[in-house]
XYZ file of C-alpha atoms in Angstrom:
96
model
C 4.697 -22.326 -6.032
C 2.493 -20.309 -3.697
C 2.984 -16.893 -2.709
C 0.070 -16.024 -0.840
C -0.586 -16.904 2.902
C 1.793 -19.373 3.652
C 1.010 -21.921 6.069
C 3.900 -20.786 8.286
C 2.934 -17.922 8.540
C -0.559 -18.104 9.758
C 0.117 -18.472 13.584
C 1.788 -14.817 13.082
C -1.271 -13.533 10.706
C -3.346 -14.700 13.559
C -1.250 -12.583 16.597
C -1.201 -9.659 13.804
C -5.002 -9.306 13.383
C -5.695 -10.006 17.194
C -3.059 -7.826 18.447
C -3.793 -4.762 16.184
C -2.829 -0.953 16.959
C -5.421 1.553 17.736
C -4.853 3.004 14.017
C -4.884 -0.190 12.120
C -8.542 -1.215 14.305
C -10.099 2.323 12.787
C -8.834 1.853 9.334
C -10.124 -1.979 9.572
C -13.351 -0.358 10.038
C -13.908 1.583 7.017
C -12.286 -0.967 5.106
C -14.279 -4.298 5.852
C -16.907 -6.103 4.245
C -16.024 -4.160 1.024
C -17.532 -0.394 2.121
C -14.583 1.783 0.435
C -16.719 1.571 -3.454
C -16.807 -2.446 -3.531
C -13.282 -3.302 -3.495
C -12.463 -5.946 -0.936
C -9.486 -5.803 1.354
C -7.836 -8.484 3.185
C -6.222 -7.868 6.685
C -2.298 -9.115 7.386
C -2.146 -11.021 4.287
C 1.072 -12.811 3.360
C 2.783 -13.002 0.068
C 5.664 -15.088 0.426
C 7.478 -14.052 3.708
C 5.879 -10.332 4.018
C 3.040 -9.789 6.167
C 0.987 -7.011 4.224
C -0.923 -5.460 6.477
C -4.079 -4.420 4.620
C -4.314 -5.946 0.761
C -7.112 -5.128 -1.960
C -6.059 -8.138 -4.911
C -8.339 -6.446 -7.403
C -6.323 -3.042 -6.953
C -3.287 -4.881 -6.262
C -2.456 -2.554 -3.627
C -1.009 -2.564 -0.265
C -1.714 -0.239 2.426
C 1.087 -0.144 5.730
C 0.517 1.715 8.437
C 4.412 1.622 10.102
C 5.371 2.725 13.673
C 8.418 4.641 14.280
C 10.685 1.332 14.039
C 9.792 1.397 10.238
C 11.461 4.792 9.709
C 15.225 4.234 10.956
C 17.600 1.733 11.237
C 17.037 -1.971 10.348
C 13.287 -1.781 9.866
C 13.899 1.299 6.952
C 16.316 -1.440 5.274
C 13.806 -3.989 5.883
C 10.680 -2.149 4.300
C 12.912 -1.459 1.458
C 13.441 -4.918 0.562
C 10.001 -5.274 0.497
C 8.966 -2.631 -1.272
C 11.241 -3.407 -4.317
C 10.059 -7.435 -3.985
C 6.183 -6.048 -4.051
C 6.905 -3.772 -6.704
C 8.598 -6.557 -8.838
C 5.035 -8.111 -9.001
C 3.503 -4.815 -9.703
C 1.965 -4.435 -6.199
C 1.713 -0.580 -5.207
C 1.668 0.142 -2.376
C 0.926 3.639 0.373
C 2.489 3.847 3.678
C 0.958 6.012 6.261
């Protein structure tokens, strides 16, 4: 079964990376082509239905930078869910 960047997901991967925010653009930057001590990250990756938005595999770690719908309502319920799912396979993760 795959978990990682589902096919039916890519059209949304896509709008992710080429619609990014201001703050995701300047962490992309010191985070490409492997500059933060060799460790490569991966930009809006998928594992099953949750679109990570900045993934290191060899860490196994998952850096979100969330906008104010992230911290109330459905979207705090939301990122909950998927915090607990990553955590079940032992992805950490940092919000910012």
């Amino acid at each position: 079964m795959q978990l990682n960047n589902l096919k039916t997901l890519k059209p949304h991967r896509k709008y992710l990376r080429n619609h990014s925010t201001s703050a995701e653009a300047t962490l992309w930057n010191y985070l490409k082509n492997s500059q933060l001590e060799g460790r490569k990250f991966r930009r809006q990756h998928s594992i099953e239905f949750y679109i990570l938005d900045f993934y290191c595999p060899s860490e196994r770690l998952n850096i979100e930078l969330d906008g104010q719908e992230h911290f109330e309502g459905y979207g705090l319920v939301q990122d909950e869910i998927r915090d607990e799912f990553l955590k079940s396979l032992n992805i950490k993760y940092i919000a910012i």
